Short mmCIF file of C-alpha atoms in Angstrom, two decimals:
data_model
loop_
_atom_site.label_atom_id
_atom_site.label_comp_id
_atom_site.label_asym_id
_atom_site.label_seq_id
_atom_site.Cartn_x
_atom_site.Cartn_y
_atom_site.Cartn_z
CA MET A 8 -53.80 30.61 12.43
CA MET A 9 -50.82 29.88 14.69
CA THR A 10 -51.44 29.40 18.39
CA ILE A 11 -49.35 31.44 20.84
CA ALA A 12 -47.42 28.29 21.80
CA ARG A 13 -46.69 27.48 18.17
CA ILE A 14 -45.57 31.06 17.49
CA ALA A 15 -43.21 30.88 20.45
CA THR A 16 -41.85 27.53 19.33
CA THR A 17 -41.29 28.80 15.80
CA ALA A 18 -39.54 31.93 17.07
CA LEU A 19 -37.28 29.81 19.25
CA PHE A 20 -36.44 27.51 16.33
CA LEU A 21 -35.56 30.46 14.11
CA ALA A 22 -33.42 31.94 16.87
CA VAL A 23 -31.32 28.87 17.44
CA THR A 24 -30.83 28.23 13.71
CA SER A 25 -30.06 31.75 12.60
CA VAL A 26 -28.37 33.76 15.32
CA SER A 27 -24.81 34.96 14.83
CA ALA A 28 -22.29 34.09 17.49
CA THR A 29 -19.12 35.68 18.71
CA PRO A 30 -16.63 33.26 17.19
CA PRO A 31 -13.52 32.10 19.03
CA GLU A 32 -10.22 33.65 18.06
CA TYR A 33 -7.75 30.86 17.42
CA ARG A 34 -4.17 31.76 18.27
CA ASP A 35 -2.85 30.58 14.91
CA GLY A 36 -5.46 32.52 12.93
CA ARG A 37 -7.44 29.56 11.59
CA PRO A 38 -10.97 30.52 10.40
CA ALA A 39 -13.95 30.45 12.75
CA ALA A 40 -17.67 30.03 12.05
CA THR A 41 -19.72 33.14 12.83
CA LEU A 42 -23.18 31.56 12.53
CA ARG A 43 -24.88 28.83 14.54
CA MET A 44 -27.36 26.05 13.74
CA ASN A 45 -27.79 24.90 17.30
CA ALA A 46 -28.67 21.24 17.81
CA LYS A 47 -30.60 20.25 20.94
CA ASP A 48 -28.45 17.83 22.91
CA HIS A 49 -29.91 14.60 24.31
CA GLY A 50 -26.72 13.43 25.96
CA ILE A 51 -24.87 10.11 26.10
CA VAL A 52 -26.50 7.09 24.42
CA LEU A 53 -23.58 4.63 24.38
CA ARG A 54 -20.88 4.42 27.03
CA HIS A 55 -17.53 2.74 26.62
CA GLY A 56 -16.26 -0.07 28.81
CA ASP A 57 -18.65 -3.03 28.58
CA GLY A 58 -18.26 -4.20 24.98
CA PRO A 59 -17.78 -7.90 24.13
CA GLY A 60 -14.26 -9.12 24.91
CA LYS A 61 -13.33 -5.74 26.44
CA CYS A 62 -13.32 -4.34 22.89
CA ASP A 63 -14.19 -0.78 24.04
CA LEU A 64 -12.56 -0.86 27.47
CA LEU A 65 -10.56 2.31 26.71
CA GLY A 66 -13.09 4.26 24.68
CA ALA A 67 -15.87 4.51 22.06
CA ARG A 68 -15.68 7.16 19.33
CA ASP A 69 -15.66 7.95 15.57
CA VAL A 70 -19.29 6.97 15.03
CA TRP A 71 -21.19 6.12 11.84
CA VAL A 72 -24.95 5.46 12.11
CA PHE A 73 -27.23 4.17 9.34
CA GLU A 74 -30.59 2.45 8.95
CA GLY A 75 -31.47 -0.83 7.30
CA GLY A 76 -34.79 -2.68 7.40
CA GLY A 77 -36.11 -0.75 10.38
CA THR A 78 -32.98 -1.29 12.51
CA TYR A 79 -30.32 1.30 13.24
CA TYR A 80 -26.70 0.23 13.00
CA MET A 81 -23.87 2.05 14.73
CA HIS A 82 -20.25 1.58 13.73
CA TYR A 83 -17.86 3.02 16.27
CA ASP A 84 -14.16 2.79 17.01
CA ALA A 85 -13.81 0.50 19.99
CA ALA A 86 -10.50 1.08 21.76
CA GLY A 87 -9.48 -2.16 23.44
CA PRO A 88 -6.33 -3.81 24.80
CA ARG A 89 -5.27 -4.88 21.26
CA GLY A 90 -6.00 -1.55 19.57
CA TRP A 91 -8.85 0.21 17.78
CA LEU A 92 -11.33 -1.75 15.66
CA CYS A 93 -14.60 -0.84 13.98
CA SER A 94 -17.34 -2.34 16.14
CA LEU A 95 -21.11 -2.70 15.84
CA ALA A 96 -24.06 -1.78 18.03
CA VAL A 97 -27.73 -2.05 16.99
CA SER A 98 -30.88 -0.26 18.11
CA LYS A 99 -34.57 0.19 17.33
CA ASP A 100 -34.92 3.63 18.94
CA LEU A 101 -31.45 5.26 18.72
CA LEU A 102 -31.34 5.51 22.53
CA ASN A 103 -30.77 1.90 23.63
CA TRP A 104 -27.93 0.07 21.92
CA GLU A 105 -26.89 -3.59 21.93
CA LYS A 106 -23.15 -3.98 21.46
CA ARG A 107 -22.06 -6.85 19.21
CA GLY A 108 -18.30 -6.34 19.09
CA PRO A 109 -15.78 -5.82 16.25
CA ILE A 110 -16.86 -6.30 12.65
CA LEU A 111 -13.27 -6.18 11.34
CA ASP A 112 -9.97 -7.60 12.54
CA PHE A 113 -6.42 -6.33 12.21
CA GLY A 114 -4.56 -7.06 9.00
CA LYS A 115 -1.46 -9.21 8.85
CA PRO A 116 1.95 -7.67 9.66
CA GLY A 117 2.97 -5.38 6.81
CA GLU A 118 -0.58 -4.80 5.58
CA ASP A 119 -2.07 -1.30 5.55
CA ASP A 120 -4.55 -2.12 8.32
CA SER A 121 -2.18 -4.15 10.47
CA ARG A 122 -2.55 -1.88 13.52
CA SER A 123 -6.09 -0.53 13.10
CA ALA A 124 -9.18 -1.29 11.01
CA SER A 125 -11.60 1.40 12.13
CA TYR A 126 -14.17 4.10 11.18
CA GLY A 127 -16.44 2.10 8.87
CA VAL A 128 -18.56 4.14 6.42
CA THR A 129 -21.30 2.24 4.57
CA TYR A 130 -23.07 2.59 1.23
CA HIS A 131 -25.91 0.41 -0.09
CA ASP A 132 -26.15 0.40 -3.89
CA GLY A 133 -29.53 -1.34 -3.90
CA ALA A 134 -28.04 -4.81 -4.18
CA GLU A 135 -24.85 -4.93 -2.11
CA TRP A 136 -23.48 -3.26 1.00
CA HIS A 137 -20.10 -1.56 0.70
CA LEU A 138 -17.85 -0.61 3.60
CA PHE A 139 -15.05 1.93 3.34
CA TYR A 140 -12.90 1.85 6.44
CA LEU A 141 -9.76 3.45 7.85
CA GLY A 142 -6.61 1.38 7.93
CA THR A 143 -3.18 2.25 9.25
CA PRO A 144 0.05 0.35 10.03
CA HIS A 145 1.00 2.87 12.75
CA VAL A 146 -0.31 3.54 16.26
CA SER A 147 0.88 5.30 19.40
CA ALA A 148 2.52 3.48 22.29
CA PRO A 149 0.44 1.17 24.51
CA PRO A 150 -1.92 1.15 26.25
CA ASN A 151 -3.78 3.74 24.14
CA LEU A 152 -2.66 2.51 20.70
CA ILE A 153 -4.16 5.56 18.95
CA PRO A 154 -4.12 5.26 15.13
CA SER A 155 -1.37 7.41 13.59
CA PHE A 156 -0.63 8.69 10.07
CA PRO A 157 -1.05 7.62 7.38
CA TYR A 158 -4.84 7.17 7.47
CA LEU A 159 -5.81 5.11 4.43
CA THR A 160 -9.14 4.21 2.79
CA MET A 161 -9.74 0.48 2.51
CA LYS A 162 -12.68 -1.59 1.27
CA ALA A 163 -14.91 -4.46 2.38
CA LYS A 164 -18.24 -5.85 1.24
CA GLY A 165 -21.18 -7.36 3.13
CA SER A 166 -24.31 -9.33 2.38
CA GLY A 167 -26.38 -7.13 4.69
CA PRO A 168 -26.15 -4.04 6.91
CA ALA A 169 -24.79 -6.15 9.77
CA GLY A 170 -22.25 -7.88 7.55
CA PRO A 171 -20.42 -10.17 7.78
CA TRP A 172 -17.83 -7.94 6.13
CA VAL A 173 -15.21 -9.44 3.83
CA LYS A 174 -12.12 -7.35 3.17
CA GLN A 175 -11.36 -6.68 -0.49
CA ARG A 176 -7.58 -6.52 -0.51
CA GLU A 177 -7.50 -6.16 -4.27
CA VAL A 178 -9.53 -2.92 -4.16
CA ILE A 179 -7.52 0.25 -3.49
CA PRO A 180 -9.95 3.18 -3.70
CA PHE A 181 -7.29 5.93 -3.36
CA ARG A 182 -4.16 6.59 -1.35
CA THR A 183 -2.16 9.48 0.04
CA LYS A 184 -0.01 11.33 -2.52
CA PRO A 185 3.14 13.36 -1.79
CA GLY A 186 2.95 17.05 -2.60
CA THR A 187 -0.86 17.24 -2.42
CA TYR A 188 -3.45 18.34 0.14
CA TYR A 189 -3.86 14.64 1.00
CA SER A 190 -0.20 13.75 1.50
CA LEU A 191 -0.66 12.45 5.08
CA THR A 192 -4.21 11.15 5.20
CA ALA A 193 -6.81 10.06 2.67
CA SER A 194 -9.40 8.41 4.91
CA PRO A 195 -13.02 7.51 4.19
CA GLY A 196 -16.11 9.71 4.26
CA GLN A 197 -19.71 9.73 3.12
CA VAL A 198 -20.52 8.34 -0.32
CA ILE A 199 -23.37 9.74 -2.42
CA ARG A 200 -24.49 9.19 -6.01
CA SER A 201 -24.62 12.30 -8.16
CA GLY A 202 -24.65 12.89 -11.92
CA GLY A 203 -24.02 9.27 -12.92
CA GLU A 204 -21.05 8.78 -10.58
CA TYR A 205 -20.26 8.22 -6.92
CA LEU A 206 -18.72 10.97 -4.82
CA GLN A 207 -16.82 10.25 -1.61
CA PHE A 208 -16.17 13.17 0.73
CA PHE A 209 -12.91 11.99 2.25
CA SER A 210 -10.64 13.44 4.93
CA ALA A 211 -7.35 14.91 3.73
CA THR A 212 -4.31 16.11 5.67
CA THR A 213 -0.99 17.64 4.70
CA ARG A 214 1.80 19.62 6.35
CA LYS A 215 3.00 23.01 5.14
CA PRO A 216 6.59 24.10 5.82
CA GLY A 217 6.90 26.36 8.85
CA ASN A 218 3.47 25.49 10.28
CA PRO A 219 3.68 23.51 13.55
CA CYS A 220 0.20 22.04 12.95
CA VAL A 221 -0.94 19.82 10.09
CA GLN A 222 -3.58 21.21 7.75
CA ARG A 223 -6.87 19.31 7.47
CA THR A 224 -9.71 19.53 4.99
CA LEU A 225 -12.08 17.45 2.89
CA GLY A 226 -11.70 16.33 -0.69
CA ILE A 227 -13.95 14.68 -3.25
CA ALA A 228 -13.04 11.37 -4.87
CA ARG A 229 -15.07 10.06 -7.82
CA THR A 230 -15.80 6.71 -9.41
CA LYS A 231 -18.42 4.86 -11.45
CA ASP A 232 -17.43 1.51 -9.93
CA LEU A 233 -17.58 1.04 -6.15
CA ASP A 234 -15.22 -1.93 -6.50
CA GLY A 235 -12.72 0.02 -8.59
CA PRO A 236 -10.30 2.93 -8.20
CA TRP A 237 -11.41 6.51 -7.49
CA THR A 238 -10.16 9.76 -9.01
CA VAL A 239 -9.36 12.48 -6.48
CA ASP A 240 -10.20 16.10 -7.30
CA PRO A 241 -6.98 18.14 -7.62
CA GLN A 242 -8.30 20.85 -5.27
CA PRO A 243 -9.85 20.34 -1.83
CA LEU A 244 -13.52 20.93 -1.12
CA VAL A 245 -12.63 23.88 1.14
CA PRO A 246 -9.18 25.34 1.88
CA SER A 247 -6.93 23.38 4.25
CA ALA A 248 -6.91 26.38 6.58
CA GLU A 249 -10.50 25.45 7.56
CA GLN A 250 -9.13 22.63 9.75
CA VAL A 251 -12.00 20.16 9.33
CA GLU A 252 -12.14 16.40 8.93
CA ASN A 253 -14.73 13.63 8.42
CA SER A 254 -18.07 14.03 6.66
CA SER A 255 -21.75 13.17 6.98
CA LEU A 256 -24.24 14.65 4.51
CA TYR A 257 -27.96 15.36 4.46
CA TYR A 258 -29.98 16.61 1.48
CA GLU A 259 -32.86 18.95 2.29
CA ASP A 260 -35.39 18.54 -0.48
CA SER A 261 -37.49 21.56 0.57
CA ASN A 262 -34.74 24.02 -0.42
CA ARG A 263 -32.62 21.71 -2.62
CA THR A 264 -29.60 22.18 -0.41
CA TRP A 265 -26.87 19.82 0.70
CA PHE A 266 -25.73 20.11 4.30
CA LEU A 267 -22.30 18.68 5.08
CA PHE A 268 -21.60 18.01 8.75
CA THR A 269 -17.95 17.80 9.76
CA ASN A 270 -15.62 17.99 12.73
CA HIS A 271 -13.67 21.19 13.38
CA ILE A 272 -10.21 21.05 14.94
CA GLY A 273 -9.51 23.86 17.39
CA ILE A 274 -6.32 24.78 19.19
CA ASP A 275 -5.55 25.76 22.77
CA ASP A 276 -2.48 24.33 24.46
CA GLY A 277 -2.72 21.72 21.72
CA GLU A 278 -5.10 20.72 18.94
CA PHE A 279 -8.36 18.89 19.67
CA THR A 280 -11.83 18.41 18.17
CA ASP A 281 -13.76 21.40 19.49
CA ALA A 282 -17.02 21.49 17.49
CA ILE A 283 -19.29 20.06 14.84
CA TRP A 284 -19.65 22.44 11.91
CA VAL A 285 -22.02 22.35 8.95
CA TYR A 286 -21.39 23.70 5.43
CA TRP A 287 -24.16 24.08 2.85
CA SER A 288 -24.37 24.17 -0.93
CA GLU A 289 -26.92 23.62 -3.68
CA ASP A 290 -24.26 21.79 -5.71
CA PRO A 291 -22.39 18.89 -4.02
CA ASN A 292 -19.42 19.58 -6.31
CA ARG A 293 -18.90 23.19 -5.17
CA TRP A 294 -18.65 24.53 -1.63
CA ASP A 295 -18.04 28.05 -0.37
CA PRO A 296 -16.03 28.13 2.90
CA ALA A 297 -18.01 31.22 3.96
CA ASN A 298 -21.20 29.16 4.15
CA LYS A 299 -20.73 27.45 7.50
CA ALA A 300 -22.16 27.38 11.01
CA VAL A 301 -21.54 25.73 14.38
CA VAL A 302 -23.94 22.88 15.19
CA LEU A 303 -22.58 21.58 18.49
CA ASP A 304 -19.82 22.71 20.81
CA GLY A 305 -19.32 23.44 24.51
CA ARG A 306 -22.11 26.03 24.45
CA ASN A 307 -24.92 23.60 23.70
CA CYS A 308 -23.50 20.16 24.60
CA SER A 309 -24.88 19.10 27.99
CA TRP A 310 -21.95 16.97 29.16
CA SER A 311 -18.74 17.88 27.31
CA ARG A 312 -17.74 21.53 27.71
CA LYS A 313 -14.63 21.64 25.54
CA CYS A 314 -14.26 18.68 23.19
CA ILE A 315 -16.76 17.36 20.60
CA GLY A 316 -15.89 14.53 18.20
CA LEU A 317 -16.93 13.76 14.64
CA PRO A 318 -20.60 13.73 13.50
CA SER A 319 -22.85 11.17 11.87
CA VAL A 320 -26.36 12.24 10.84
CA VAL A 321 -29.46 10.19 10.04
CA ARG A 322 -33.02 11.31 9.36
CA VAL A 323 -35.67 10.09 11.78
CA GLY A 324 -39.13 11.33 10.81
CA LYS A 325 -39.23 15.11 11.15
CA ARG A 326 -35.88 15.33 12.94
CA LEU A 327 -32.23 14.84 12.06
CA ALA A 328 -30.24 12.81 14.57
CA VAL A 329 -26.67 14.05 15.05
CA PHE A 330 -24.38 11.50 16.70
CA TYR A 331 -20.97 12.48 18.04
CA ASP A 332 -18.32 11.42 20.54
CA ALA A 333 -16.80 13.31 23.46
CA PRO A 334 -14.70 12.72 26.58
CA GLY A 335 -16.89 14.86 28.85
CA GLY A 336 -16.19 17.77 31.19
CA ASP A 337 -13.15 19.83 30.22
CA SER A 338 -11.20 16.85 28.89
CA THR A 339 -9.76 16.85 25.38
CA SER A 340 -8.43 13.29 25.58
CA HIS A 341 -8.60 10.85 22.67
CA MET A 342 -9.42 8.12 25.17
CA ARG A 343 -12.43 7.10 27.27
CA ARG A 344 -14.89 8.86 25.05
CA ASN A 345 -18.60 8.04 24.88
CA ILE A 346 -21.19 8.46 22.11
CA GLY A 347 -23.74 11.27 22.35
CA LEU A 348 -26.85 12.25 20.43
CA ALA A 349 -28.27 15.68 19.53
CA TRP A 350 -31.26 16.68 17.39
CA LEU A 351 -32.06 19.18 14.65
CA GLU A 352 -35.63 19.92 13.58
CA LEU A 353 -36.52 19.41 9.92
CA PRO A 354 -36.66 20.92 7.41
CA LEU A 355 -33.19 22.40 7.74
CA ALA A 356 -32.94 26.06 6.88
CA VAL A 357 -29.83 27.85 5.67
CA PRO A 358 -28.59 30.00 8.58
CA ARG A 359 -28.83 33.76 8.20
CA SER A 360 -26.64 36.51 9.57
CA ALA A 361 -27.84 38.88 12.29
CA GLY A 362 -28.89 41.28 9.54
CA GLY A 363 -31.04 38.61 7.94
CA GLN A 364 -28.88 38.04 4.86
CA ARG A 365 -28.71 34.53 3.52
CA LYS A 366 -25.08 33.38 3.69
CA GLN A 367 -24.90 31.68 0.33
CA LYS A 368 -23.70 32.65 -3.12
#
């Protein structure tokens, strides 16, 4: 029999994971999420500014967290005087992080990562560690040096979760392609193994004539060889009108459902990352854009009221840790962001509408 306290806790959990919300109305008509799967925010766990060699003097963002041998590893984009590089911090408890500095360096002039080697997504195949990272030859003017299009997926390999990482120049996973939904960006995302092949949920951007904003979505690339080329699906995972980018997945065994966490791009005076969304599907190859909910935005973030950066999720016991970046307050700046942490209780349930209907086909 449930105690009164347990009944109350369960009711609260169901409320925050199932309640419908009044969605924002974006001035350009881009879709909104009507459901919520509210994460409980912990707050900032890594602040920019004190990294080795001033590597994150101007900001810390675009986080990727994973576990190896009882240690948690955080890759984050450290914005320093020379530009943005993927940097490492380590922790035993997810709350206290030791910064170790950049794990990659800039490429040579003319190479695809000559101005930034950032956002490092890892995959361990049981024997080797693989790193897919974002490279670009273009950045904004100093001092910010923000990576600019094209965003490209590049490859490195390491002997362990902490590296050292050796760039594999000969490996070109996939590239942008004119006339497609990934004509401007084809940057890395989570890798999973499914049905005898590897799937990478990559970020894709294009520009449609007459639209002042670029269109962002996710695509699936496939391979059977992590050191070889990937084949990109001809259609995106969800329509480009969804305006989402970056991916972090969690599989809930209790209901055999994949949950894909991603960053939504909103628009006010200009575009900015306004929320973490989650999509769900029982088949990682097929996703319905109607099956989505807000996980974290200005309503439930304790320190950033307007802008929430990309997610990275990792299971910790009976909870799912959701890492993100944000500038704090009402800022929407790309710079001087810090890394935050929020929590979701497990097992994850598929959100339901106010009428109790399961939002899944």
